[in-house]
Every structure is written in C-alpha cells, then in structure tokens.
Tab-separated table of C-alpha atoms and ligand atoms in Angstrom:
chain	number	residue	atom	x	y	z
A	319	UNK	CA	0.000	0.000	0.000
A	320	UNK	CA	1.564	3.483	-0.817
A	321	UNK	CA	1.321	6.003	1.504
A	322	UNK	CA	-0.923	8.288	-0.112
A	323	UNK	CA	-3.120	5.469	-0.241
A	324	UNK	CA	-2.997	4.403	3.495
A	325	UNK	CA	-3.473	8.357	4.555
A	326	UNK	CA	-6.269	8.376	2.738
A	327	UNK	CA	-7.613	5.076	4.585
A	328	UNK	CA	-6.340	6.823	7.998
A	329	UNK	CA	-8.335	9.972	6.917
A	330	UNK	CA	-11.669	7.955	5.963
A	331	UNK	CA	-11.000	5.834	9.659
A	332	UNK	CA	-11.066	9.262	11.472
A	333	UNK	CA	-14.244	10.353	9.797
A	334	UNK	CA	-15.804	6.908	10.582
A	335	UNK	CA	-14.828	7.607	14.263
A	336	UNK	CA	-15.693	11.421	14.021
A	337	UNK	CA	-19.546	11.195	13.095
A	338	UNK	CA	-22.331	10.301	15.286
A	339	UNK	CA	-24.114	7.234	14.081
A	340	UNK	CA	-26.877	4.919	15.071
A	341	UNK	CA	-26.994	1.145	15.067
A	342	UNK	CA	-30.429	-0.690	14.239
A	343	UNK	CA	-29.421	-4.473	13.866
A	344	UNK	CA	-27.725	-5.851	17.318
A	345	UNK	CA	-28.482	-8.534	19.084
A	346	UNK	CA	-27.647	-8.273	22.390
A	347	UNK	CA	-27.078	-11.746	23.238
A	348	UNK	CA	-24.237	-11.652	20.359
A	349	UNK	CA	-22.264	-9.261	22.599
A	350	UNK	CA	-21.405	-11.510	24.604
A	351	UNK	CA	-17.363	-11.698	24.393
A	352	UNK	CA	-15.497	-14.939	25.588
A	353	UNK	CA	-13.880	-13.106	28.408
A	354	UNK	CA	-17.233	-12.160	29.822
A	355	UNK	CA	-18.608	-15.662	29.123
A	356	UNK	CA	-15.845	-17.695	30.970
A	357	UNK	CA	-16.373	-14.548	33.922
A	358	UNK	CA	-20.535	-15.822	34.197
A	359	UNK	CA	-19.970	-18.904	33.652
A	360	UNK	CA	-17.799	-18.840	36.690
A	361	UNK	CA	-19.935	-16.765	38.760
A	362	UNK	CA	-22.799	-19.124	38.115
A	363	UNK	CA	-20.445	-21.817	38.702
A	364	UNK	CA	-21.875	-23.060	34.860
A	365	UNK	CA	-19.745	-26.072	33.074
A	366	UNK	CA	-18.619	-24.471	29.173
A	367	UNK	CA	-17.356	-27.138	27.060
A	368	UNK	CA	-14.252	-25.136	26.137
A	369	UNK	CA	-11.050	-25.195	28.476
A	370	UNK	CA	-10.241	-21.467	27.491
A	371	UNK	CA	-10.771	-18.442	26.268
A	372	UNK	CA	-8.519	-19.622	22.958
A	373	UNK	CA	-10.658	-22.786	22.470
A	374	UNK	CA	-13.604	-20.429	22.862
A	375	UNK	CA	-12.557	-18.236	20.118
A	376	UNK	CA	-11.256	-20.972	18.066
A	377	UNK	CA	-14.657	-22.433	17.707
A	378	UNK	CA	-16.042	-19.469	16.180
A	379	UNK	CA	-15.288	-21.049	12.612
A	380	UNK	CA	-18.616	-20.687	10.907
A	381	UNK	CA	-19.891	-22.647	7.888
A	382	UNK	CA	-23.625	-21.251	7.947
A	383	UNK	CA	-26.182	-19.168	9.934
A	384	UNK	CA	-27.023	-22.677	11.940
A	385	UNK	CA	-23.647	-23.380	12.610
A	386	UNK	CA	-23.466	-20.128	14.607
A	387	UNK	CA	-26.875	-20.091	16.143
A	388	UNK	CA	-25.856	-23.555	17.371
A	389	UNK	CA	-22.447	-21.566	19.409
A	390	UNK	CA	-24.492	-18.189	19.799
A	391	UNK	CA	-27.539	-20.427	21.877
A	392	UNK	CA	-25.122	-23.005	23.747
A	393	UNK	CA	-23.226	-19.455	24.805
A	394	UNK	CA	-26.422	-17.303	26.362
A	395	UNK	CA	-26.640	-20.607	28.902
A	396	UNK	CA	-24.323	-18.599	31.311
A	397	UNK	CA	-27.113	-15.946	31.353
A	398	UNK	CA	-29.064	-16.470	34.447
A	399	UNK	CA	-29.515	-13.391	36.681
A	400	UNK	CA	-30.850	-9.899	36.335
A	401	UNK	CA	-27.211	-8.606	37.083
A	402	UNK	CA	-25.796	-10.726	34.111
A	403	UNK	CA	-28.003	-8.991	31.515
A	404	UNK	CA	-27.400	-5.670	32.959
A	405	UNK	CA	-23.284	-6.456	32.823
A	406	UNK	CA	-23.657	-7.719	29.205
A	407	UNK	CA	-25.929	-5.037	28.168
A	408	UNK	CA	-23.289	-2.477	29.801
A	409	UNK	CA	-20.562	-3.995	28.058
A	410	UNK	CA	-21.974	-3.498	24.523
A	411	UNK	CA	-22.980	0.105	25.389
A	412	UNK	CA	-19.955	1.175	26.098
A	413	UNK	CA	-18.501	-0.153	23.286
A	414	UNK	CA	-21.105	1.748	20.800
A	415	UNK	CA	-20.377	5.233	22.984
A	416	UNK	CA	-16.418	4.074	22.293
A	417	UNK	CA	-18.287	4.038	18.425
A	418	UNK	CA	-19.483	7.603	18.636
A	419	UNK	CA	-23.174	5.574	18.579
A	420	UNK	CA	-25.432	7.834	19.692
A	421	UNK	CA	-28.935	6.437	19.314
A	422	UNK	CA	-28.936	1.821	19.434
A	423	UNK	CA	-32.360	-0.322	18.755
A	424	UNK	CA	-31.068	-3.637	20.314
A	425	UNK	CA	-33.059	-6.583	19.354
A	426	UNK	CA	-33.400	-9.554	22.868
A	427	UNK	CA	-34.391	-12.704	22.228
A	428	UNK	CA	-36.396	-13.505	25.453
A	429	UNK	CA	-37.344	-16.916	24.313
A	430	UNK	CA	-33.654	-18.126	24.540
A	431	UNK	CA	-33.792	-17.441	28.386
A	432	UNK	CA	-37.284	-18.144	28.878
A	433	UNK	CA	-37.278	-21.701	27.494
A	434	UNK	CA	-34.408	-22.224	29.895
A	435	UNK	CA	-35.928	-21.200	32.669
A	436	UNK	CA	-35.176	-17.442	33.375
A	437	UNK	CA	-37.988	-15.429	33.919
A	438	UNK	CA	-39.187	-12.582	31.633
A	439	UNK	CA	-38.810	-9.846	34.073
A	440	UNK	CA	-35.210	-11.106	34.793
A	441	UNK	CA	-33.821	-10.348	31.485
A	442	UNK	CA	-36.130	-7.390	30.703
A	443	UNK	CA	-34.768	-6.007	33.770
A	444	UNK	CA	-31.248	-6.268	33.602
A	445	UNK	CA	-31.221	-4.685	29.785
A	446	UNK	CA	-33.497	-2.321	30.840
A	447	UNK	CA	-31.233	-1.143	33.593
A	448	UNK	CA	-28.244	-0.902	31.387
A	449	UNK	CA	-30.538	1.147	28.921
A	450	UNK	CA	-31.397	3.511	31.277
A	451	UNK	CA	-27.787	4.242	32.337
A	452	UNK	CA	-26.512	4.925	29.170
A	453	UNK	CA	-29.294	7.359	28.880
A	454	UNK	CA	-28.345	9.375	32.403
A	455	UNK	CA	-24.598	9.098	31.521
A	456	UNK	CA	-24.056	9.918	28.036
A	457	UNK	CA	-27.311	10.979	26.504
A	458	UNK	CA	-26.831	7.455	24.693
A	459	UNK	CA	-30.696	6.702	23.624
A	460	UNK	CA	-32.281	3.198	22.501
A	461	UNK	CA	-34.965	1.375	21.779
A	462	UNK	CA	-35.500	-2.456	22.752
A	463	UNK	CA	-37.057	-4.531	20.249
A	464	UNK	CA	-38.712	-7.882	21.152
A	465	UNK	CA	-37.780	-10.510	18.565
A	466	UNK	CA	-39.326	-13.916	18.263
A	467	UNK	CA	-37.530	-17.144	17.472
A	468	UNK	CA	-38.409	-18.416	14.100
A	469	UNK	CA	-37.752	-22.041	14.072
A	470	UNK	CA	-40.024	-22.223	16.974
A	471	UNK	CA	-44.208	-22.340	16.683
A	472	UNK	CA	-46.447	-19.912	16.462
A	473	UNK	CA	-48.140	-20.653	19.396
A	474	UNK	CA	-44.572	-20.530	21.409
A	475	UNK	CA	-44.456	-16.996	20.076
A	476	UNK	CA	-47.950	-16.335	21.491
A	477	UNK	CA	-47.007	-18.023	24.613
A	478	UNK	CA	-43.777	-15.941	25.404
A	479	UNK	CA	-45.745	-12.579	23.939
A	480	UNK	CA	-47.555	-12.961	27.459
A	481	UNK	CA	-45.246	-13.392	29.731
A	482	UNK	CA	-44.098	-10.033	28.335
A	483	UNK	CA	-47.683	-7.780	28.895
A	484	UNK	CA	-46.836	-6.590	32.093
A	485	UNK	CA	-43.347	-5.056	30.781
A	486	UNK	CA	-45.045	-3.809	27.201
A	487	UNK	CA	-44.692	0.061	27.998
A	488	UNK	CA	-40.711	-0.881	28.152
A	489	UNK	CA	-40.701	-2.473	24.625
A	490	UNK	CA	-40.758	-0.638	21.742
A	491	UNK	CA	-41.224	-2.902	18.467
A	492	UNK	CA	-40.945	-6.808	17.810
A	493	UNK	CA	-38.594	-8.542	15.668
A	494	UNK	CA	-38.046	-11.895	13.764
A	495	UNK	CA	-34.885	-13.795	14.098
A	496	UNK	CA	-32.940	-17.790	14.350
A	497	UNK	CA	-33.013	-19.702	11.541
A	498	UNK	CA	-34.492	-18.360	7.999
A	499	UNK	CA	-34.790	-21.337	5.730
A	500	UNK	CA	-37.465	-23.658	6.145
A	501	UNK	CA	-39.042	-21.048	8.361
A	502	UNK	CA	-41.144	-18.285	5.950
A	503	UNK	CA	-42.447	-15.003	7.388
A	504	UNK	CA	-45.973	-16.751	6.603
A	505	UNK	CA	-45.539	-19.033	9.752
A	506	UNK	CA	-45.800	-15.408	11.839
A	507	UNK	CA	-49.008	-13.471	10.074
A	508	UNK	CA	-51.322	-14.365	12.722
A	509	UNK	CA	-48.908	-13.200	15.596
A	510	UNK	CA	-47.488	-10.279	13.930
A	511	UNK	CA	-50.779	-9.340	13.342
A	512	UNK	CA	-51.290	-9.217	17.301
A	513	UNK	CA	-48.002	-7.153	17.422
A	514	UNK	CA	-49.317	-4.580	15.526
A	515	UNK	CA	-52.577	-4.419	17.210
A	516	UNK	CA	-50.532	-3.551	20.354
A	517	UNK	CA	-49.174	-0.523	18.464
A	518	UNK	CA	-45.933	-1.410	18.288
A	519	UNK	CA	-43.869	-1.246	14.761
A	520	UNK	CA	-42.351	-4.443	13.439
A	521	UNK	CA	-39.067	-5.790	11.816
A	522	UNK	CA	-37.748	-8.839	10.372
A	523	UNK	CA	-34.805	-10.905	9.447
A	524	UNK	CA	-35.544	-11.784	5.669
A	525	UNK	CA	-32.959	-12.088	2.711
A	526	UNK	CA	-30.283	-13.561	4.597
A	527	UNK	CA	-30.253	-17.073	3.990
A	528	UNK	CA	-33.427	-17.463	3.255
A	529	UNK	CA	-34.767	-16.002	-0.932
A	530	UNK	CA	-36.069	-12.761	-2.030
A	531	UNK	CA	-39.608	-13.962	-1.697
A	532	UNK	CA	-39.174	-13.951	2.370
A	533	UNK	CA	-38.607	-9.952	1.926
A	534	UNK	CA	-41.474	-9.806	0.095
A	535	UNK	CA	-43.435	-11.922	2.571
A	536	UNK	CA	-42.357	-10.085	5.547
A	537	UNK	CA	-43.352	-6.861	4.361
A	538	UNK	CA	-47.039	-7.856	2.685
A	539	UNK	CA	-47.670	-10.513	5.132
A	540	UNK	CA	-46.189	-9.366	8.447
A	541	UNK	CA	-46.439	-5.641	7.429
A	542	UNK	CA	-42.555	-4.809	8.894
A	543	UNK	CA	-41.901	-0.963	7.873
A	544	UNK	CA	-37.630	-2.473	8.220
A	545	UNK	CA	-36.119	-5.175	7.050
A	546	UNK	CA	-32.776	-6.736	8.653
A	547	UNK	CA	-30.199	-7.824	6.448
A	548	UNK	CA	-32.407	-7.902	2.771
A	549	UNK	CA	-29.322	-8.418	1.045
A	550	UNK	CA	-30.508	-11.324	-1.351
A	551	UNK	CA	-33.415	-8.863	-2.081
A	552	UNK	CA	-31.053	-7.879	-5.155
A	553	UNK	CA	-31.984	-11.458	-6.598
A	554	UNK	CA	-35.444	-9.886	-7.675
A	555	UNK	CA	-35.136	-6.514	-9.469
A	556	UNK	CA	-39.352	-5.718	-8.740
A	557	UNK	CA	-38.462	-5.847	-5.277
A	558	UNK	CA	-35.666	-4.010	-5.323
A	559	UNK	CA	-37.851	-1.537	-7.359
A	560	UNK	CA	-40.603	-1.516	-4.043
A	561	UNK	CA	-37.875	-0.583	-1.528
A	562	UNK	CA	-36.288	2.121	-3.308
A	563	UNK	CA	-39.639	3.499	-4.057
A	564	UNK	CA	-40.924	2.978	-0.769
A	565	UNK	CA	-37.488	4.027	1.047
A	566	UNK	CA	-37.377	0.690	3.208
A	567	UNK	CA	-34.443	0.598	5.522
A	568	UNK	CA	-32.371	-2.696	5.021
A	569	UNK	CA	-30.209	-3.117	8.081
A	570	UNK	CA	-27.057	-4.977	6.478
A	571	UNK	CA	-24.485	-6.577	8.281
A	572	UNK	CA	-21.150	-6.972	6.428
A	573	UNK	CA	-19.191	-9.014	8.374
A	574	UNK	CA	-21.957	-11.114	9.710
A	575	UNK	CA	-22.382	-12.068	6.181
A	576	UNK	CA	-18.914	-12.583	5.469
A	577	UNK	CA	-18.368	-15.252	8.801
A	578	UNK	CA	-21.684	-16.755	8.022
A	579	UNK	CA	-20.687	-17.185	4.319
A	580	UNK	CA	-23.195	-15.064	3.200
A	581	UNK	CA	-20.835	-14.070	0.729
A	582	UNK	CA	-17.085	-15.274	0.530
A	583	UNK	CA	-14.849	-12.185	0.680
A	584	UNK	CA	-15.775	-8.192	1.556
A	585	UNK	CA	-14.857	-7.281	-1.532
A	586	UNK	CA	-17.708	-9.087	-3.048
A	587	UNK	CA	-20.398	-7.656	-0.515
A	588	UNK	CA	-22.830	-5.696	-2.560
A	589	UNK	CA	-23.409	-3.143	0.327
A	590	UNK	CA	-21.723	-0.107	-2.371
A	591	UNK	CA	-23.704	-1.302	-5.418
A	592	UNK	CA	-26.795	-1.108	-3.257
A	593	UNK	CA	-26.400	2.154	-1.737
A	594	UNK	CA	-25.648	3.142	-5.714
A	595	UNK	CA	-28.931	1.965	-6.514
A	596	UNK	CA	-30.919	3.959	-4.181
A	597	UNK	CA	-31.641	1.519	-1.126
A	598	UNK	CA	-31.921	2.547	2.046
A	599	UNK	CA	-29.010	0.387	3.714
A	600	UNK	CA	-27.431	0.836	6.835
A	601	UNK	CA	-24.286	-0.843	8.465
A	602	UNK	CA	-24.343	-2.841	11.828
A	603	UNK	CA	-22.786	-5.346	13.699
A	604	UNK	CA	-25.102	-8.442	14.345
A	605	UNK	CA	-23.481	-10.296	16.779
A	606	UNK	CA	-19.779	-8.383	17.233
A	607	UNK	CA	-18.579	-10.551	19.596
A	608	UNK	CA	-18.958	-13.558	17.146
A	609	UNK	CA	-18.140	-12.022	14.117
A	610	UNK	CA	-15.077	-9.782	14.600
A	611	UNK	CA	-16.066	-6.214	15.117
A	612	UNK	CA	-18.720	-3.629	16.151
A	613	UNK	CA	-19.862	-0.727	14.018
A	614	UNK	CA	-17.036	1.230	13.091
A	615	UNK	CA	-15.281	-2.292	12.572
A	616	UNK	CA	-18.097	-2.651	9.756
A	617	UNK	CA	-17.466	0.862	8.660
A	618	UNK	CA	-13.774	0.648	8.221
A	619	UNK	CA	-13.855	-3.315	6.570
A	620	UNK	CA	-16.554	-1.725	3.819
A	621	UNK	CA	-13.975	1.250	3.438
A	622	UNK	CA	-11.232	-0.316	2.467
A	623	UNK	CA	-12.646	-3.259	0.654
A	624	UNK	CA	-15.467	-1.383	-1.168
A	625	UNK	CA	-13.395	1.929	-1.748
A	626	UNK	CA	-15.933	3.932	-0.003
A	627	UNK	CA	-15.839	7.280	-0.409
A	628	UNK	CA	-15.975	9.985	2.357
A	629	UNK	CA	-19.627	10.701	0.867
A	630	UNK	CA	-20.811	7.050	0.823
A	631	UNK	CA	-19.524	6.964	4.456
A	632	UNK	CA	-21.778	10.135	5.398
A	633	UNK	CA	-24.594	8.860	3.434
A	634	UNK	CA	-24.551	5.723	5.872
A	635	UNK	CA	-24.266	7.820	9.029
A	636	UNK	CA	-26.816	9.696	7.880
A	637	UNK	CA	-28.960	6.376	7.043
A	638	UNK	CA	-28.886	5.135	10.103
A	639	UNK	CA	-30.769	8.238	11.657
A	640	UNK	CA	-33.040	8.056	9.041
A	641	UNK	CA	-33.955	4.209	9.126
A	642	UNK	CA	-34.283	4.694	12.931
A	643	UNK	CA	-37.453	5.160	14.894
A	644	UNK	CA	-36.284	9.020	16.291
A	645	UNK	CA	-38.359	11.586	15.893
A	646	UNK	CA	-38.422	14.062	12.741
A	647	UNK	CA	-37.052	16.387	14.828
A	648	UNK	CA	-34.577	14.627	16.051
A	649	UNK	CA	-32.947	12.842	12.522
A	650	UNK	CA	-33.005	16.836	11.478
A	651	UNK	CA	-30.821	17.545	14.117
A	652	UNK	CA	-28.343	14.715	13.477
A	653	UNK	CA	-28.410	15.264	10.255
A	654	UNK	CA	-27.621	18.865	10.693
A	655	UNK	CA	-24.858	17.762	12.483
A	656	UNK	CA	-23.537	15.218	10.457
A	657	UNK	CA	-23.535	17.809	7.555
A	658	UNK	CA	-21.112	20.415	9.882
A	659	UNK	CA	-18.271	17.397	11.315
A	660	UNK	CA	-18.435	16.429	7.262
A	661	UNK	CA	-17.289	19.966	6.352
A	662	UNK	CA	-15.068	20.558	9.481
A	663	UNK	CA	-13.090	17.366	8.400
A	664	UNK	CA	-13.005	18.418	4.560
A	665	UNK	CA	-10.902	21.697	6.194
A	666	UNK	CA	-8.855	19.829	7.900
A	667	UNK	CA	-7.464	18.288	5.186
B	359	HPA	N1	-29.676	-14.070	11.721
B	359	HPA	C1	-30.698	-14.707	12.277
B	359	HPA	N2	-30.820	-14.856	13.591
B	359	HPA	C2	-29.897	-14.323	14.382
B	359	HPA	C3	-28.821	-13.656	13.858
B	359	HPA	C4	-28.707	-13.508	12.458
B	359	HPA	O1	-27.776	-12.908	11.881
B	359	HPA	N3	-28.074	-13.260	14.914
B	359	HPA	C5	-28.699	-13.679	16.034
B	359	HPA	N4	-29.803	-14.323	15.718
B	360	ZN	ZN1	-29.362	-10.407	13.118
C-alpha cells in the first residue's frame, strides 16, 4: 500500500470515528465476548465445554447461519440473573459510545432465556437497567425490540408474547430472528398481526439465507416498515424496485455475512452497489462478539474493501438516523450535524 493510499484510509478511519451514528441491527445476546462468558460462567459456577478463552474463540469457525446459532444459543446458557443482563448489556454500550453511537435499537431474544428457565422480568430487567444508564450518563438513547424465534411455533411466540404484557410500555417494536430457511415469514401473520394491534412497529430478518420472496413476505404478510439484512433482495429486481420506491431501511451486516458465508470475501459484498442503486441500507454489527467487530469495525472493513468514499460513508451515518425510529425532529438535528463534522473534516485536510 503506498502512503498516499494508506493516509487516505487513515483519513476515511477518522471520519468513521468522528460522526455520530446509530446502530439498528444488534443482538444483544451476540455481545457476549469470551472473556465475559468464561467470567458468568464462573460466577454461576456453569460447566462451558471449552477449556479457554482460545478454544472459545477458536470455535467461532462458521460454515452457515445454523452453525453459529448452534455456538451463539449453547453461549447465552451462562445468562441467568438480572445482574448478568445488565453487565452484558453495559458492556456493549460502552462499546457503541467508544463508536461515537449515539442512538442503538437492540433486538433480545427472550425466548432463549425463557425456554431455559429465566424469567421474563429477569432479562427485561437487567437490559433495561443498562438502557437507562446509558441514557443518564451519556445521553446514549435506545430502543428495545422484542424478537421472536423463528424455528419455533407460532403458538410458542404467542405463549412468550404474554409473559411479556406486564413489561409492554418498556418495549418498543418486535422482531423476527434464528433460523431463515425452512421457516417463511408466513408461519408469523397471525402473531405479527397481534403485534401490531398492540401498536408497536415491526421488523424482520428476511434475505439472509433465506430467498427474495421472504422480503417480500415479511413486508405484505407481516407488514414490517424495516427489514434486517435484505441483502438477497437484489436477486429480484421488482423488489428491489418496491424498496427504493418505498425508502425501506435494510439493516445490512457486512461481516456477519462474510463469517456466516453469506458471501465469501468483503470485496464481493454488494453493500456499495446497493447504496448506488438507491436503497436505504445501513451498516451494523449483528453479533460483534462472534463475528469480529462492532460498528465502526463494519465501517472501516466496507472502506477499504469497497473503496468507499468519504460521501458514501456520510450517506450511511446519515442512514442510520433516518432508518431509525427518532423523531423528525430529532434525525433533522443529526443530520444537521452530520452535515457540519463532514465539512469541518473536509478543512482539515
Ligand atoms: N440471523 C438470524 N438470527 C440471528 C442472527 C442472524 O444474523 N443473529 C442472532 N440471531
Ligand atoms: Zn441479526
């Protein structure tokens, strides 16, 4: 690499790092880093089948989406009390303030704890708790989305849904997640349905693994205003057509989709050629503790594999305020803001 060419890269890092950013596709239970799993698991005196940290890590060799929700479920085992979901929960947020992320939507996936034993309120209350404090401390704002295990039943959906009424004015939106193929957004219709008759907006996984068709279904049949990931929606140029028109947000996660062979190397990740066309895409981590790196992580891989430009780098910071559930007033502002740390950095060149 010459060195014109890696001060440009160090100038595009600093920008990543400079502008305020949101991140709209986490799952909470994915930030859960070996060292603070082998910590729980010792506190809860829990038995992991991996004699270190190393062997931890070492496992994290992913062949599929199943191969990691297989790891990512075994993993959330050492979950058990309120304080552990407040710790993890901490532990991400200060990462995304380290980010300069000023606004998260963090999906849980209560069943996963539920199913196990842990009560509702348990894990509601130790991310809520976290939530809170990043509020107080750094102005860092969120929204928790409720997201519902897909290679489960309906009726386990409906079940868990329940157990979460008494916590409802804490939860703001549900979600669809686990594994995609095999499991079509048409197996939810009746309980999104209920969702949205609680008022709440929904998302959905669709277009991972899983065809073009499950984008389609999730936003006819479920009605989700987002989509996470969406990146095989390029396989059917009508719907690619709808979500330009209709400015759906597609929450893409690029090196998810690189360690769950979504696609084989970053420099074949369509995230440029889709912001090119028009799409509403976004960049998030997933699950950073599995897959190598949190936002600006993302940001800096797509940079220097994708030869972003400073203004396709802005165009994604500003995305993510846009695809987020803030207030009009409140994207403005960012926006606004975005705009000035954009020109301050062109000066300082
Ligand atoms: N896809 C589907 N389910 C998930 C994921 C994902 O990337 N991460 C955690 N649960
Ligand atoms: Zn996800």
């Amino acid at each position: 690499m010459t060195t014109q060419c890696t001060n440009t890269q160090h100038r595009l890092y600093q920008l990543i790092g400079q502008l305020p950013k949101t991140e709209l596709h986490l799952h909470i239970e994915g930030t859960l880093e070996p060292e603070l799993m082998f910590a729980l698991a010792q506190r809860n005196q829990v038995t992991l089948p991996y004699a270190s940290i190393d062997e931890l890590r070492a496992a994290y060799d992913f062949h599929n989406l199943q191969s990691f929700l297989d790891l990512y479920y075994a993993g959330a085992a050492v979950l058990l009390t309120e304080q552990d979901f407040y710790d993890l929960t901490w532990a991400y947020l200060q990462k995304a303030h380290d980010d300069n992320i000023v606004h998260t939507e963090i999906f849980f996936d209560p069943q996963t704890h539920t199913l196990r034993g842990v009560p509702f309120a348990i894990v509601y209350q130790g991310i809520r708790r976290a939530l809170d404090e990043a509020q107080a401390q750094w102005g860092l704002s969120s929204r928790l989305i409720f997201s519902f295990l897909r290679h489960l039943t309906e009726q386990e959906g409906f079940d868990v849904l329940e157990q979460a009424m008494p916590f409802l004015q804490g939860i703001d939106g549900f979600g669809l997640d686990s594994s995609e193929k095999g499991h079509p957004p048409a197996k939810f219709e009746r309980l999104f349905k209920r969702c949205q008759e609680l008022n709440l907006p929904c998302v959905a996984h669709a277009g991972e693994e899983g065809p073009a068709a499950y984008v389609m279904d999730a936003l006819h049949l479920l009605n989700v205003k987002r989509i996470d990931h969406g990146v095989r929606s390029l396989e059917n140029a009508e719907l690619v057509r709808q979500l330009v028109a209709e400015q759906i947000p597609l929450t893409v996660c690029p090196l998810s989709n690189i360690r769950l062979k979504v696609f084989t190397t970053m420099q074949e990740h369509p995230l440029k050629q889709m912001l090119d066309m028009g799409l509403l895409v976004t960049i998030n981590s997933d699950d950073p503790a599995y897959f190598g790196g949190y936002v600006n992580d993302n940001f800096k891989a797509c940079t220097t594999a994708l030869n972003l430009s400073d203004q396709d780098i802005v165009q994604l910071a500003k995305n993510s305020f846009i695809a987020s559930w803030l207030s009009d007033a409140e994207k403005a502002r960012q926006l606004a803001e975005i705009d000035q740390i954009w020109q301050a950095w062109k000066l300082a060149d």
